[in-house]
PDB file of C-alpha atoms in Angstrom:
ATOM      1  CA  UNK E   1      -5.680 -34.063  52.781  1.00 39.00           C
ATOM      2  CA  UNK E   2      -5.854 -30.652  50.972  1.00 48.00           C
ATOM      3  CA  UNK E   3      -2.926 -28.905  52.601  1.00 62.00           C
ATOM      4  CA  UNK E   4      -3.815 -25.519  54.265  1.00 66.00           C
ATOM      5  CA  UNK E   5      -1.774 -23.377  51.831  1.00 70.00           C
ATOM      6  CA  UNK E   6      -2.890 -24.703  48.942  1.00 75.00           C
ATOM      7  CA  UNK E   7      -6.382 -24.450  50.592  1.00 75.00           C
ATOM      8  CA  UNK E   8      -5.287 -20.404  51.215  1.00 77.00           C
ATOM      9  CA  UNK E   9      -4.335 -20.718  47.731  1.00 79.00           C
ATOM     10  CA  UNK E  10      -7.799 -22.157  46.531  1.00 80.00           C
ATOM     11  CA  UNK E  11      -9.960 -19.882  48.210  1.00 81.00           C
ATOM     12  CA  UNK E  12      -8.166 -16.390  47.749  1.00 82.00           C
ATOM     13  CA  UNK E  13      -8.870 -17.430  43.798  1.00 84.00           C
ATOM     14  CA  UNK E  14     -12.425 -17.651  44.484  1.00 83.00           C
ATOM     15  CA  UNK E  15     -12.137 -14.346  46.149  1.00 84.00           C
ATOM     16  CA  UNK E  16     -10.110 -12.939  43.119  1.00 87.00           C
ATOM     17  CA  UNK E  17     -12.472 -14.913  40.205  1.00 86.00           C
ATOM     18  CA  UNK E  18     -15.629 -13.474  42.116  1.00 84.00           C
ATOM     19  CA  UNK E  19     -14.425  -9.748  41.825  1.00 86.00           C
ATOM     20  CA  UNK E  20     -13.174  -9.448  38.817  1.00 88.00           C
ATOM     21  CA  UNK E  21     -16.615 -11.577  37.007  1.00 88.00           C
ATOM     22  CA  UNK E  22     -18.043  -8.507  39.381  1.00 86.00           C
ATOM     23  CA  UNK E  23     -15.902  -5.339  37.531  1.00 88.00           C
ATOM     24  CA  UNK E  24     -16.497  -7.287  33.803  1.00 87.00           C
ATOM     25  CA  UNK E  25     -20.629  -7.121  35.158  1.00 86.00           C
ATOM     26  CA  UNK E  26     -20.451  -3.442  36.089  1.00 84.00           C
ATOM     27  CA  UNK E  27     -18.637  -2.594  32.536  1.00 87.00           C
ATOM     28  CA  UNK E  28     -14.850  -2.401  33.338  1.00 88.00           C
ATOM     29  CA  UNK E  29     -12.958  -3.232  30.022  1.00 91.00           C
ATOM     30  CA  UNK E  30     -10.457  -6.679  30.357  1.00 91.00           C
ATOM     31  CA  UNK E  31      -7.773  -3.795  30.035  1.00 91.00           C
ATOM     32  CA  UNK E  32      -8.816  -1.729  33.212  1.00 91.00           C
ATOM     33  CA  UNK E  33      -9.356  -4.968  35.267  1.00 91.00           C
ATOM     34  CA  UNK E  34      -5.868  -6.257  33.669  1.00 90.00           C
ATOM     35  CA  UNK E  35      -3.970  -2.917  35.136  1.00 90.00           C
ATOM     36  CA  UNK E  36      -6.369  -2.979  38.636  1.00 90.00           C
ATOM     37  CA  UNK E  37      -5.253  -6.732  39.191  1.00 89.00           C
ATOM     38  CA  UNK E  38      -1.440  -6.029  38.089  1.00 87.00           C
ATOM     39  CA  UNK E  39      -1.557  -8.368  34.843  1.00 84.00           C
ATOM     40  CA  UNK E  40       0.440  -7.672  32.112  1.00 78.00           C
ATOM     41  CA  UNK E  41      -1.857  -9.233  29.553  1.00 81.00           C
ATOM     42  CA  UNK E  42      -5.644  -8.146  29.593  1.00 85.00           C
ATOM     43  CA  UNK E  43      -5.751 -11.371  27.386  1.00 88.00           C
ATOM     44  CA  UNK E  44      -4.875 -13.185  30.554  1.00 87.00           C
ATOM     45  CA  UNK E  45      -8.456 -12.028  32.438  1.00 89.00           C
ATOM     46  CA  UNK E  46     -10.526 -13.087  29.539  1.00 88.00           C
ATOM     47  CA  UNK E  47      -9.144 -16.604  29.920  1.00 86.00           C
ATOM     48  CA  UNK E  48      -9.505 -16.276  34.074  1.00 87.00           C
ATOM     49  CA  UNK E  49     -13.842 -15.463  33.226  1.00 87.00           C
ATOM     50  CA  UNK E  50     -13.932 -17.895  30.812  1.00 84.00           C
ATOM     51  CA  UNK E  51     -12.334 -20.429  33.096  1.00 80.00           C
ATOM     52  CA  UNK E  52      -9.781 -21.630  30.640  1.00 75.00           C
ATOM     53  CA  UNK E  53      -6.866 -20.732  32.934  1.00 74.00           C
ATOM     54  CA  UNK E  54      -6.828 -19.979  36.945  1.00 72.00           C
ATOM     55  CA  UNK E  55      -4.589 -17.626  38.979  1.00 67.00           C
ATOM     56  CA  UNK E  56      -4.450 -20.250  41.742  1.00 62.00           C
ATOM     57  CA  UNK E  57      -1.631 -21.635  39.220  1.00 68.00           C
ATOM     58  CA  UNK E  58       0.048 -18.015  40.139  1.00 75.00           C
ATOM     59  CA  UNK E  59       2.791 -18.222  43.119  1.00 75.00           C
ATOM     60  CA  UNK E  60       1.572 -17.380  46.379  1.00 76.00           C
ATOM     61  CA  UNK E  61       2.788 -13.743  46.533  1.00 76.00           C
ATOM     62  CA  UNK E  62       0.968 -13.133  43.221  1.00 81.00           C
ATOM     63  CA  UNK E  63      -2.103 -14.591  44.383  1.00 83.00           C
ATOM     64  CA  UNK E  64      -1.301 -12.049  47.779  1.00 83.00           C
ATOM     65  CA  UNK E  65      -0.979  -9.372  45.309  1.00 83.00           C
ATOM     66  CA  UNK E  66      -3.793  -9.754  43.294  1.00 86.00           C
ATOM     67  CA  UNK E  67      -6.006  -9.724  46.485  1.00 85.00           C
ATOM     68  CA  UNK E  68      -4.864  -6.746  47.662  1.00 82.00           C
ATOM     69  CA  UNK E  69      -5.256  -4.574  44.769  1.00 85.00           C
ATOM     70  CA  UNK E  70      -8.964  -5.763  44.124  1.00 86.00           C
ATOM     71  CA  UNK E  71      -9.593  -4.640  48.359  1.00 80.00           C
ATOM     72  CA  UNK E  72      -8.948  -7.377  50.074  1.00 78.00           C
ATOM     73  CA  UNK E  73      -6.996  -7.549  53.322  1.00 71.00           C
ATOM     74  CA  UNK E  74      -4.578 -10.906  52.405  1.00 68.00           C
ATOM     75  CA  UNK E  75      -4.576 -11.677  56.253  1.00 67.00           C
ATOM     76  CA  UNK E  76      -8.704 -12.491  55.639  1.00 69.00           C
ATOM     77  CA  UNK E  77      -7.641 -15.272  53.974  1.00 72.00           C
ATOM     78  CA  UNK E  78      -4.708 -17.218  56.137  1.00 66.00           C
ATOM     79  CA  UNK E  79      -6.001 -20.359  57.922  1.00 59.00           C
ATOM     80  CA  UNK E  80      -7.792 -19.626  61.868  1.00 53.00           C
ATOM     81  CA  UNK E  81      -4.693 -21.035  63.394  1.00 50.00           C
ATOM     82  CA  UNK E  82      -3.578 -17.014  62.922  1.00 46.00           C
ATOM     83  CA  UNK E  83      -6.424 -16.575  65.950  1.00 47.00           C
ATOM     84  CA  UNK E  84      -6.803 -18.349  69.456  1.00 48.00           C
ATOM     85  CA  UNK E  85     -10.663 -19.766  70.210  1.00 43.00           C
ATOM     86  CA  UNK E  86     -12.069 -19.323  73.871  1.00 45.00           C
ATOM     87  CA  UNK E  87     -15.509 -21.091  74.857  1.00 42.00           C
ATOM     88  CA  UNK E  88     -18.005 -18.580  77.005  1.00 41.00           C
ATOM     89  CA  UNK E  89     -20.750 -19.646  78.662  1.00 38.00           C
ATOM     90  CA  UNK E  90     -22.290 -16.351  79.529  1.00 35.00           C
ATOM     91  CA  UNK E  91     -22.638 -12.804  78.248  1.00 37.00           C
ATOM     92  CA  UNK E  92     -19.164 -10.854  77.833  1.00 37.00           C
ATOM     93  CA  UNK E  93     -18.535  -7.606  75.655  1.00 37.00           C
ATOM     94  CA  UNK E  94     -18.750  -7.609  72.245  1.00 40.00           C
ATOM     95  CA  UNK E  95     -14.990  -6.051  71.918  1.00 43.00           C
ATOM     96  CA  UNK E  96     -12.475  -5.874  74.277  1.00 46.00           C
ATOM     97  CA  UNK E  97      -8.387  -6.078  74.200  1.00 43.00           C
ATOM     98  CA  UNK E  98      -7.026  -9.196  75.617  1.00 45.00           C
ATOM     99  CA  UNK E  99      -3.540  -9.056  76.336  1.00 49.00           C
ATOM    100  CA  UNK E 100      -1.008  -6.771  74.444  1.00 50.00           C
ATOM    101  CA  UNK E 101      -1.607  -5.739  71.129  1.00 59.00           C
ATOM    102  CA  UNK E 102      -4.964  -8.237  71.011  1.00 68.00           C
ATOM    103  CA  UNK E 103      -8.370  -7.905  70.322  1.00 71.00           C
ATOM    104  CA  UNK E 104     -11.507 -10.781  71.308  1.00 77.00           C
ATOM    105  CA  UNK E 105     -14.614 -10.296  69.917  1.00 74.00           C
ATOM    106  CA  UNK E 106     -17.765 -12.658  70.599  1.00 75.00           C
ATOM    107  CA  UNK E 107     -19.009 -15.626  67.997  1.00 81.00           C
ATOM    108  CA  UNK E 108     -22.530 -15.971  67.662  1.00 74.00           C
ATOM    109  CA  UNK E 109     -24.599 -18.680  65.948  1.00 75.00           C
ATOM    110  CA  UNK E 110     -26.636 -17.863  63.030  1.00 68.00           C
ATOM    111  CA  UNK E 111     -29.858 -20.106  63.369  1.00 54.00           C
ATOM    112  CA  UNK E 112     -33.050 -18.614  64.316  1.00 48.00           C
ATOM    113  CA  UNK E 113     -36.464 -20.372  64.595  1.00 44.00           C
ATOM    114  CA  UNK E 114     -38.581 -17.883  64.809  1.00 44.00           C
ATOM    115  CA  UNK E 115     -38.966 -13.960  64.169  1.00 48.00           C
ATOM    116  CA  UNK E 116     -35.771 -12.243  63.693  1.00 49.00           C
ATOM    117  CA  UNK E 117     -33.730 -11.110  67.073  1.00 50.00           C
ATOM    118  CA  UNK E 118     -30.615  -9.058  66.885  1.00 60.00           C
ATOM    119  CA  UNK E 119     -27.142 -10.812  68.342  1.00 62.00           C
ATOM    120  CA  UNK E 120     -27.368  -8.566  71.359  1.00 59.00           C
ATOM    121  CA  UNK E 121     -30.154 -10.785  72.609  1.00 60.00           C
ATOM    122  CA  UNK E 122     -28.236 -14.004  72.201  1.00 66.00           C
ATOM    123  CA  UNK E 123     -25.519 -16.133  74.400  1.00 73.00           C
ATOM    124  CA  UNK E 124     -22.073 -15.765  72.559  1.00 75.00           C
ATOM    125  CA  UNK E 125     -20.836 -19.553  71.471  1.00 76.00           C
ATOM    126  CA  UNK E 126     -17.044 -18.477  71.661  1.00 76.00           C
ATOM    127  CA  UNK E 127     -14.856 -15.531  71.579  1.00 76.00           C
ATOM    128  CA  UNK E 128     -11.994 -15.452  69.085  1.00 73.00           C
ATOM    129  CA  UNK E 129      -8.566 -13.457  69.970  1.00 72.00           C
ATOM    130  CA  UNK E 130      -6.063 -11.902  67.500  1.00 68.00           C
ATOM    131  CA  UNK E 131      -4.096  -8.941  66.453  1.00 66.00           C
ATOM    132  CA  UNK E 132      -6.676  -6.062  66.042  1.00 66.00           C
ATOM    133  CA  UNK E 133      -5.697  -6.247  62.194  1.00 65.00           C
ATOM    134  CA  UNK E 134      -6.689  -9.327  61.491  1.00 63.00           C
ATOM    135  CA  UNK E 135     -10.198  -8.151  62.672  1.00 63.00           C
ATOM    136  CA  UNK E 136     -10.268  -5.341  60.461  1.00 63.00           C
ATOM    137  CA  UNK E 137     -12.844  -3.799  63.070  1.00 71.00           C
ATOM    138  CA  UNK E 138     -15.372  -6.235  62.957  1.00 79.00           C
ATOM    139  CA  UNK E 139     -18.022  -5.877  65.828  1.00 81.00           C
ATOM    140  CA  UNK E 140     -18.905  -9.235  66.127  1.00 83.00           C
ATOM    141  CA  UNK E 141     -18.796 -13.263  64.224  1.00 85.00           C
ATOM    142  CA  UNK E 142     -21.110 -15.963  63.167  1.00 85.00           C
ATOM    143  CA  UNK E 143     -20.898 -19.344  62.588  1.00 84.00           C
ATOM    144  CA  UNK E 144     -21.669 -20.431  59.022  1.00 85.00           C
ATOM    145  CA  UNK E 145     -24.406 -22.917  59.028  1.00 82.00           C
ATOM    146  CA  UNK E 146     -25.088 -24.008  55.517  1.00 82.00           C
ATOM    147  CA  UNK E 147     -23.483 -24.617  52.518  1.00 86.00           C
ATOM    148  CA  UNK E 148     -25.159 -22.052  50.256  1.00 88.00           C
ATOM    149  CA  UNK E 149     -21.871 -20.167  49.910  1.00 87.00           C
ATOM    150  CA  UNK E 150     -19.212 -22.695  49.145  1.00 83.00           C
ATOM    151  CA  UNK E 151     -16.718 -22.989  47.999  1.00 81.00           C
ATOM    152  CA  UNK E 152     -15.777 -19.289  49.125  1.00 81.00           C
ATOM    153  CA  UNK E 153     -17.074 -19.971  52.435  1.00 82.00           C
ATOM    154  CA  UNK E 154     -17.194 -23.471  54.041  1.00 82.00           C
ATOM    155  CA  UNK E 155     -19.533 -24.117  56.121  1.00 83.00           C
ATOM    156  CA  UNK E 156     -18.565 -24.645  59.778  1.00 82.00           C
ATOM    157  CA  UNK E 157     -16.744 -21.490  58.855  1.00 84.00           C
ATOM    158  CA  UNK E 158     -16.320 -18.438  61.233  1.00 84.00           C
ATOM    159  CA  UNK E 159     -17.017 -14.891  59.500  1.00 85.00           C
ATOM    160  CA  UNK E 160     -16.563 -11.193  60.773  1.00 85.00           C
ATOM    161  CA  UNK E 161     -19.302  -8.635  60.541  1.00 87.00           C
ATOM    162  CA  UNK E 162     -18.784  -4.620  60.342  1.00 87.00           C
ATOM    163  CA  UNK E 163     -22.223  -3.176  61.536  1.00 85.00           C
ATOM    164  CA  UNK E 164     -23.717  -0.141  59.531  1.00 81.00           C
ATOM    165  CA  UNK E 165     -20.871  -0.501  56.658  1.00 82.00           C
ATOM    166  CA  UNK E 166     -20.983   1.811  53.495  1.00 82.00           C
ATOM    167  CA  UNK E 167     -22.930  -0.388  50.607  1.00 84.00           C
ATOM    168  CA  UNK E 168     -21.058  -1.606  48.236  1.00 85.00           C
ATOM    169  CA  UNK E 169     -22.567  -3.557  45.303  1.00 87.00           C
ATOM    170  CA  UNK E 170     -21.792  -7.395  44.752  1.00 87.00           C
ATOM    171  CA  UNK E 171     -19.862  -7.848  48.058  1.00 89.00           C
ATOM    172  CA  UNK E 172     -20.482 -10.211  51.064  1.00 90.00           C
ATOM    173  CA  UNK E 173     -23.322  -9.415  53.679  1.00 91.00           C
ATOM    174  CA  UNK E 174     -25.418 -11.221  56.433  1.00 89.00           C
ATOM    175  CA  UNK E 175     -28.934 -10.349  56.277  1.00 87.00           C
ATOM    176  CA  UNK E 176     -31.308 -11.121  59.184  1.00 84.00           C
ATOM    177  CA  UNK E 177     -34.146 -13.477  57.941  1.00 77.00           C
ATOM    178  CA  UNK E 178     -37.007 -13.846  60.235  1.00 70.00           C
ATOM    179  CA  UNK E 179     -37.060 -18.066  61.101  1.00 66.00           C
ATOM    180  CA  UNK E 180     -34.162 -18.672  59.221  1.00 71.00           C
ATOM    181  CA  UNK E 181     -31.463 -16.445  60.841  1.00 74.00           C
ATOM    182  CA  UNK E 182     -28.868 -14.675  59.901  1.00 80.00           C
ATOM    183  CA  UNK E 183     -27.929 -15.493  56.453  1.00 85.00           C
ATOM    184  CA  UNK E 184     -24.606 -15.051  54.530  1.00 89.00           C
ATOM    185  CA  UNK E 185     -25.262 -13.667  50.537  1.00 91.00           C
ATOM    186  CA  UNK E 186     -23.502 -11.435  48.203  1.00 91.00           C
ATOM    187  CA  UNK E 187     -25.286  -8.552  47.288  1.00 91.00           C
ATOM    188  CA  UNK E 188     -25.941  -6.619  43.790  1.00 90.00           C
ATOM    189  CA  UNK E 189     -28.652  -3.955  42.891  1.00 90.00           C
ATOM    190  CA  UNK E 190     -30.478  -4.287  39.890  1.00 90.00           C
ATOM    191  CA  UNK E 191     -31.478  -0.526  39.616  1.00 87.00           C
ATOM    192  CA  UNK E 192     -34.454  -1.461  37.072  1.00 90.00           C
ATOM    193  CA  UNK E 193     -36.366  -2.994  39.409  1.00 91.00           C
ATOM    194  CA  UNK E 194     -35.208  -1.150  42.445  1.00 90.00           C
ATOM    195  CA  UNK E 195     -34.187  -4.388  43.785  1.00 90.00           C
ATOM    196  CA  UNK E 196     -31.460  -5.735  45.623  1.00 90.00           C
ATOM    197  CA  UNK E 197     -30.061  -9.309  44.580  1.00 91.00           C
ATOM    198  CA  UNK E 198     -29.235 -11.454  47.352  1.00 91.00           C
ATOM    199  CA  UNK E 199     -26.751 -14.329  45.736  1.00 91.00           C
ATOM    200  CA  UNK E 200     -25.146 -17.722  46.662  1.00 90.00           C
ATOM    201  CA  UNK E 201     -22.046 -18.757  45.625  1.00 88.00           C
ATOM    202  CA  UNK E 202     -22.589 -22.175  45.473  1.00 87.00           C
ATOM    203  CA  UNK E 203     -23.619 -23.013  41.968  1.00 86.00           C
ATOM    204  CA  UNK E 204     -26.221 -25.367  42.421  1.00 89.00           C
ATOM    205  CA  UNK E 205     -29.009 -22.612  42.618  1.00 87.00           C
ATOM    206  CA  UNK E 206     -31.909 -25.387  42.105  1.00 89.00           C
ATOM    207  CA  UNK E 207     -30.986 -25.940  46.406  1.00 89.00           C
ATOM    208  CA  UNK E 208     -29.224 -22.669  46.873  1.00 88.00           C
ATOM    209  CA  UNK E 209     -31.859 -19.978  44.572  1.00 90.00           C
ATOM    210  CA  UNK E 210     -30.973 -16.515  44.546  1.00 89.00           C
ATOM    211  CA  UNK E 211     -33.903 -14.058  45.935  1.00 89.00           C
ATOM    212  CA  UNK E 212     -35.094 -10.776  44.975  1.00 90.00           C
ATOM    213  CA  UNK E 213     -36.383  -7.624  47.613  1.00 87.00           C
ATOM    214  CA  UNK E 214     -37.430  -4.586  47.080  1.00 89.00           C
ATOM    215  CA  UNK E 215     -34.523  -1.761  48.346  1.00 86.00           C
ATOM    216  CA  UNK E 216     -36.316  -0.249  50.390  1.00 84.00           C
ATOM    217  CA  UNK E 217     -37.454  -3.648  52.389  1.00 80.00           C
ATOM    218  CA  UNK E 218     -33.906  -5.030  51.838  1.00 75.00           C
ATOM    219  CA  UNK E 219     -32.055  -2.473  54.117  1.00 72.00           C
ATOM    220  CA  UNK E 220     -34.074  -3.312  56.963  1.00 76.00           C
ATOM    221  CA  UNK E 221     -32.742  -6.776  57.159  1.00 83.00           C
ATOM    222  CA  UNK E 222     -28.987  -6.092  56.082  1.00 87.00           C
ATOM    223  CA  UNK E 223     -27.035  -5.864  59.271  1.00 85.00           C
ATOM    224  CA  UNK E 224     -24.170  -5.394  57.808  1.00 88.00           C
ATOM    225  CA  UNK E 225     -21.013  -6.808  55.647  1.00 89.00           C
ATOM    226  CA  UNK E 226     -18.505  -9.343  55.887  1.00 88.00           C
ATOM    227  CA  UNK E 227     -14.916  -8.372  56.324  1.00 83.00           C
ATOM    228  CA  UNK E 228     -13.133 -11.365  57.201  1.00 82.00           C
ATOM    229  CA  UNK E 229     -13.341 -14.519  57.018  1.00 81.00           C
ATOM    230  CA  UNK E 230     -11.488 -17.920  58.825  1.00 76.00           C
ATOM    231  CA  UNK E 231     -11.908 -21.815  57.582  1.00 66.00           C
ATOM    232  CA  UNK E 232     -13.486 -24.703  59.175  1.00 53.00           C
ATOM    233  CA  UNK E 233     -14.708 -24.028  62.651  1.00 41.00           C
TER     234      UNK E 233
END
C-alpha cells in the first residue's frame, strides 16, 4: 500500500502540475512561472508540462514550497488524520468552536435526485473538527461522489467549500446541478464565447466530458470554491 506521504507527495504534484499548465495557458513565460515556483532553471518547467520530469521526485519541503508560492495552503494537502470525524444524526450549526483552539463544521452529501436544493435544507452526514487553519474558513464540506476529478481528488474524498468566494479562473468549484447535485469542476472562462468552462481532471473525458454555460447562467449555479481538501473518506 501507497504510503500516506508519498500519497501527500503524489497529490500536492497534481496540485502544482495543474497550476502551473494553468499560468503557461493564461501566457506566463517558463521564466516568470520558473521565479513564481522558486526554480532555478525555467528549463526545468518546460520538462514538468511536457511530462518528461515530475517535481514529486523533489524532497518533501520543496514540494511544500512549491505549493505555497503558487497559493496553496500546504496543510490542504496532509492526510484527514490532521482532523477528528463525528457522526450527527440531526441538524447542528454549520460552524461552531469545539474545544480550545478548534473549529467543526458540518459534511454534507453531494447527490441530488431531483431539482437543485441548497445544503441548508439537508441532514449533515458528519461534522469534521480541527484547528481553524486547517479550515481556511470554509462554511461547510461535501462528500465526493464520483470519480470525475481524480487523481487530484479521490473519490470518497471530503472537500471544503468558501461560499460567495472572489472568482478566480481555472481553480476548483462545486456547482449545484439540478438532479445531479452538487458537482466538483475546475473552472476557466473562455471570454470569446462568454462562457465559463467547467473541467474534470480525470483524463478520460469520453466518461468524464467537459461542459460549456453561458456566464451569465453559470453564476447562478456556482456556490462557491474549494479551499481544502482531505483523502479517502
Amino acid at each position: 500500500m501507497t504510503d500516506k506521504w508519498e500519497k501527500t507527495a503524489q497529490v500536492a504534484w497534481e496540485a502544482i502540475l495543474q497550476k502551473v499548465k494553468a499560468l503557461k495557458q493564461e501566457g506566463r513565460t517558463l521564466q516568470e512561472i520558473a521565479e513564481l515556483v522558486g526554480v532555478g532553471n525555467r528549463a526545468l518547467i518546460g520538462e514538468w508540462i511536457n511530462g518528461n520530469r515530475e517535481a514529486v521526485n523533489a524532497s518533501f519541503a520543496n514540494l511544500m514550497n512549491y505549493l505555497e508560492r503558487l497559493g496553496y495552503n500546504y496543510m490542504d494537502f496532509f492526510p484527514k488524520e490532521a482532523a477528528s470525524i463525528r457522526r450527527v444524526a440531526s441538524h447542528a450549526p454549520v460552524e461552531k468552536v469545539s474545544g480550545p483552539g478548534l473549529k467543526t463544521i458540518n459534511v454534507y452529501n453531494v447527490a441530488g435526485a431531483g431539482p437543485a436544493v441548497s445544503v441548508g435544507e439537508l441532514e449533515p452526514l458528519f461534522q469534521v473538527t480541527a484547528p481553524p487553519d486547517y479550515f481556511r474558513r470554509s462554511d461547510y464540506a461535501i462528500v465526493v461522489d464520483g470519480h470525475s476529478m481524480e487523481p487530484l481528488i479521490a473519490h470518497g474524498s471530503i472537500v471544503g467549500v468558501k461560499l460567495h468566494a472572489p472568482f478566480v479562473a481555472n481553480e476548483l468549484y462545486v456547482a449545484r446541478i439540478p438532479y445531479e447535485g452538487l458537482v466538483i469542476k475546475r473552472v476557466g472562462v473562455d471570454r470569446t464565447a462568454n462562457e465559463f468552462v467547467f473541467k474534470s481532471e480525470n483524463p478520460n473525458k469520453e466518461n468524464y466530458p467537459d461542459f460549456r454555460l453561458n456566464i451569465d447562467e453559470a453564476e447562478g449555479i456556482i456556490v462557491g470554491r474549494v479551499v481544502w481538501v482531505m483523502w479517502g473518506y
